[in-house]
Tab-separated table of C-alpha atoms in Angstrom:
chain	number	residue	atom	x	y	z
O	1	MET	CA	36.783	32.496	8.280
O	2	LYS	CA	35.633	31.807	11.846
O	3	ILE	CA	31.814	31.253	12.513
O	4	TYR	CA	31.858	33.770	15.583
O	5	THR	CA	31.935	37.442	14.572
O	6	LYS	CA	31.183	38.534	18.754
O	7	THR	CA	29.479	41.221	16.753
O	8	GLY	CA	25.816	39.802	18.365
O	9	ASP	CA	26.968	39.565	22.199
O	10	GLN	CA	25.633	42.818	23.221
O	11	GLY	CA	22.305	41.607	22.366
O	12	THR	CA	21.736	42.849	18.658
O	13	THR	CA	22.177	41.363	14.904
O	14	SER	CA	22.382	42.304	11.780
O	15	LEU	CA	19.488	42.603	9.149
O	16	ILE	CA	20.959	41.573	5.377
O	17	SER	CA	21.465	45.628	4.778
O	18	GLY	CA	23.774	45.417	7.510
O	19	LYS	CA	21.964	47.238	9.756
O	20	ARG	CA	21.824	46.238	13.286
O	21	VAL	CA	18.407	45.606	15.328
O	22	ARG	CA	17.832	44.064	19.141
O	23	LYS	CA	17.599	40.242	18.846
O	24	ASN	CA	13.885	40.530	20.416
O	25	ASP	CA	12.945	42.584	17.140
O	26	VAL	CA	9.413	41.168	15.748
O	27	ARG	CA	11.590	40.729	12.121
O	28	VAL	CA	14.390	38.781	13.467
O	29	GLU	CA	11.476	36.394	15.521
O	30	ALA	CA	9.936	36.687	11.736
O	31	TYR	CA	12.936	35.136	10.276
O	32	GLY	CA	14.409	32.861	13.209
O	33	THR	CA	11.013	31.200	12.865
O	34	CYS	CA	11.272	30.334	9.133
O	35	ASP	CA	14.696	28.793	10.387
O	36	GLU	CA	13.484	26.820	12.556
O	37	ALA	CA	11.007	25.738	11.039
O	38	ASN	CA	13.413	24.636	8.368
O	39	SER	CA	14.647	23.109	11.368
O	40	MET	CA	12.342	21.339	12.042
O	41	ILE	CA	11.379	19.986	8.357
O	42	GLY	CA	15.357	19.477	8.435
O	43	LEU	CA	14.760	16.619	11.077
O	44	ALA	CA	11.608	14.959	9.780
O	45	VAL	CA	13.174	14.356	5.788
O	46	SER	CA	16.247	12.789	8.140
O	47	LEU	CA	13.358	10.940	9.450
O	48	LEU	CA	12.095	9.255	6.135
O	49	LYS	CA	15.417	9.033	4.476
O	50	GLY	CA	15.870	4.866	5.645
O	51	GLU	CA	11.776	4.204	4.935
O	52	THR	CA	11.167	2.728	1.626
O	53	PHE	CA	7.925	3.816	-0.181
O	54	THR	CA	7.120	4.660	-3.967
O	55	GLU	CA	7.894	8.173	-5.184
O	56	LYS	CA	10.230	8.357	-1.834
O	57	GLU	CA	13.020	10.395	-3.937
O	58	GLN	CA	10.529	12.442	-5.634
O	59	PHE	CA	8.832	13.799	-2.262
O	60	LEU	CA	12.378	14.030	-0.124
O	61	GLN	CA	13.245	16.046	-3.680
O	62	VAL	CA	9.819	18.631	-2.890
O	63	PHE	CA	11.241	19.168	0.693
O	64	HIS	CA	14.629	19.991	-0.499
O	65	GLU	CA	13.084	22.655	-2.941
O	66	ILE	CA	10.921	23.661	0.215
O	67	GLN	CA	13.650	24.098	2.300
O	68	THR	CA	15.288	26.591	-0.048
O	69	LEU	CA	11.909	28.381	-0.827
O	70	LEU	CA	11.805	28.866	3.034
O	71	PHE	CA	15.589	29.760	3.123
O	72	HIS	CA	14.613	33.081	1.059
O	73	VAL	CA	11.409	33.939	2.861
O	74	GLY	CA	13.704	34.572	5.850
O	75	ALA	CA	16.055	36.885	3.224
O	76	GLU	CA	13.367	38.280	2.488
O	77	LEU	CA	11.952	38.840	5.944
O	78	ALA	CA	15.502	39.685	6.873
O	79	THR	CA	15.807	42.627	4.409
O	80	PRO	CA	14.191	46.101	5.868
O	81	GLU	CA	11.621	47.824	3.831
O	82	GLY	CA	13.342	49.949	0.741
O	83	LYS	CA	16.214	47.682	0.683
O	84	GLU	CA	16.202	45.159	-2.685
O	85	VAL	CA	16.274	41.527	-1.714
O	86	LYS	CA	18.498	39.507	-4.055
O	87	TRP	CA	16.428	36.357	-3.862
O	88	LYS	CA	12.246	36.895	-4.012
O	89	LEU	CA	9.450	33.996	-4.073
O	90	GLU	CA	7.650	33.825	-7.550
O	91	GLU	CA	4.084	33.325	-7.883
O	92	SER	CA	4.678	30.580	-9.582
O	93	ASP	CA	6.210	28.567	-6.155
O	94	ILE	CA	2.981	29.429	-4.510
O	95	THR	CA	1.635	27.451	-7.268
O	96	GLU	CA	3.963	24.758	-7.100
O	97	LEU	CA	3.227	23.913	-3.444
O	98	GLU	CA	-0.352	24.219	-4.088
O	99	LEU	CA	0.355	21.505	-6.724
O	100	GLN	CA	2.175	19.168	-4.462
O	101	ILE	CA	-1.017	19.948	-2.175
O	102	ASP	CA	-3.226	18.409	-4.831
O	103	ARG	CA	-0.819	15.708	-5.750
O	104	LEU	CA	-0.656	14.667	-2.174
O	105	GLU	CA	-4.176	14.898	-1.193
O	106	GLU	CA	-5.317	12.666	-4.192
O	107	LYS	CA	-2.887	9.674	-2.214
O	108	THR	CA	-4.410	10.325	1.330
O	109	PRO	CA	-8.123	9.075	2.051
O	110	PRO	CA	-10.411	11.754	2.039
O	111	LEU	CA	-10.216	13.632	5.404
O	112	LYS	CA	-13.560	13.534	7.459
O	113	THR	CA	-12.709	14.623	11.408
O	114	PHE	CA	-10.116	16.145	12.842
O	115	ILE	CA	-7.064	14.171	13.478
O	116	LEU	CA	-4.563	14.766	16.477
O	117	PRO	CA	-0.560	15.636	15.290
O	118	GLY	CA	0.492	12.280	15.790
O	119	GLY	CA	1.821	8.842	13.904
O	120	HIS	CA	5.077	7.955	11.675
O	121	PRO	CA	7.799	10.945	14.132
O	122	ALA	CA	8.592	11.983	10.486
O	123	ALA	CA	4.841	13.427	10.119
O	124	SER	CA	4.696	14.080	14.272
O	125	THR	CA	7.576	15.901	13.191
O	126	LEU	CA	5.854	17.578	9.831
O	127	HIS	CA	3.058	18.404	12.004
O	128	VAL	CA	5.503	20.477	14.879
O	129	ALA	CA	6.981	22.280	11.750
O	130	ARG	CA	3.498	22.957	10.712
O	131	THR	CA	2.383	25.273	13.555
O	132	VAL	CA	5.963	26.606	14.216
O	133	VAL	CA	5.342	27.944	9.926
O	134	ARG	CA	1.942	29.445	11.214
O	135	ARG	CA	3.648	31.360	14.104
O	136	ALA	CA	6.206	32.368	11.130
O	137	GLU	CA	2.717	33.548	9.049
O	138	ARG	CA	1.917	35.311	12.530
O	139	LEU	CA	4.820	37.156	13.097
O	140	ALA	CA	5.138	38.446	10.028
O	141	VAL	CA	1.766	40.071	9.021
O	142	ALA	CA	2.893	42.115	12.177
O	143	LEU	CA	5.966	43.666	9.979
O	144	PRO	CA	5.741	46.979	7.383
O	145	LYS	CA	5.403	46.125	3.919
O	146	VAL	CA	5.618	42.299	3.601
O	147	PRO	CA	5.793	41.324	0.190
O	148	PRO	CA	2.158	39.926	-0.654
O	149	THR	CA	3.701	35.947	-1.521
O	150	VAL	CA	6.036	36.035	1.455
O	151	LEU	CA	1.547	35.974	3.431
O	152	LYS	CA	0.940	33.617	0.750
O	153	PHE	CA	3.898	31.070	0.476
O	154	LEU	CA	3.996	30.731	4.457
O	155	ASN	CA	0.126	29.672	5.044
O	156	ARG	CA	0.451	27.417	1.570
O	157	LEU	CA	3.514	25.875	3.813
O	158	SER	CA	1.453	25.331	6.711
O	159	ASP	CA	-1.381	23.443	4.478
O	160	PHE	CA	1.714	21.243	2.424
O	161	LEU	CA	2.630	19.880	6.026
O	162	PHE	CA	-0.052	19.233	7.402
O	163	VAL	CA	-1.250	16.871	4.474
O	164	ALA	CA	2.545	15.404	3.614
O	165	ALA	CA	2.872	14.419	7.589
O	166	ARG	CA	-1.017	12.788	7.182
O	167	TYR	CA	0.519	11.382	3.154
O	168	VAL	CA	3.648	10.473	5.760
O	169	ASN	CA	1.498	8.514	7.539
O	170	TYR	CA	-1.537	6.474	5.115
O	171	THR	CA	1.841	5.910	3.060
O	172	LEU	CA	4.330	4.098	5.794
O	173	GLY	CA	0.710	2.676	7.767
O	174	HIS	CA	0.223	4.599	10.862
O	175	ASP	CA	-2.749	5.379	11.610
O	176	GLU	CA	-4.052	8.853	12.288
O	177	VAL	CA	-4.900	10.114	15.772
O	178	LYS	CA	-8.524	10.794	15.540
O	179	LEU	CA	-9.887	13.777	18.007
O	180	HIS	CA	-12.610	11.664	19.756
O	181	GLU	CA	-16.189	13.150	18.873
O	182	GLY	CA	-18.118	14.854	21.804
O	183	MET	CA	-14.772	16.453	23.517
């Protein structure tokens, strides 16, 4: 099977239902932004592969699950209103993400000031992924009848990525970049 189909050469793409839309359609922007976030998470994971820290395998497994769920979010966003989605997010997926946030927060010092993105390259990449997820969330809100689980998941995912970036910096001994007071 060839990777190129030439069906998008005129600026359109096909949604999951087969309906063709312009590539700058907000629905395409939304699921494309989820794909971008997924790629940033993959980059962060690759930057952690050579590191040694306690619970590394469990931490990386959580990211594998999140990347899979983010792919499901993209599928939901790529499915037009009135069509059935094969891969649906469940409330339990959001609950699990909240549990992971709580678990990582217990392992990092309390946050007492605003921090700037930075530190270990993987932590910095997780901060970029967080901002991309926030953009995906803004785009998803613009779509009609997005399942509430999609919006909740994107909101929690950005929180998780923030806490995960802090965890990476703390675990690998990198200082967080604190915002200077009075600015």
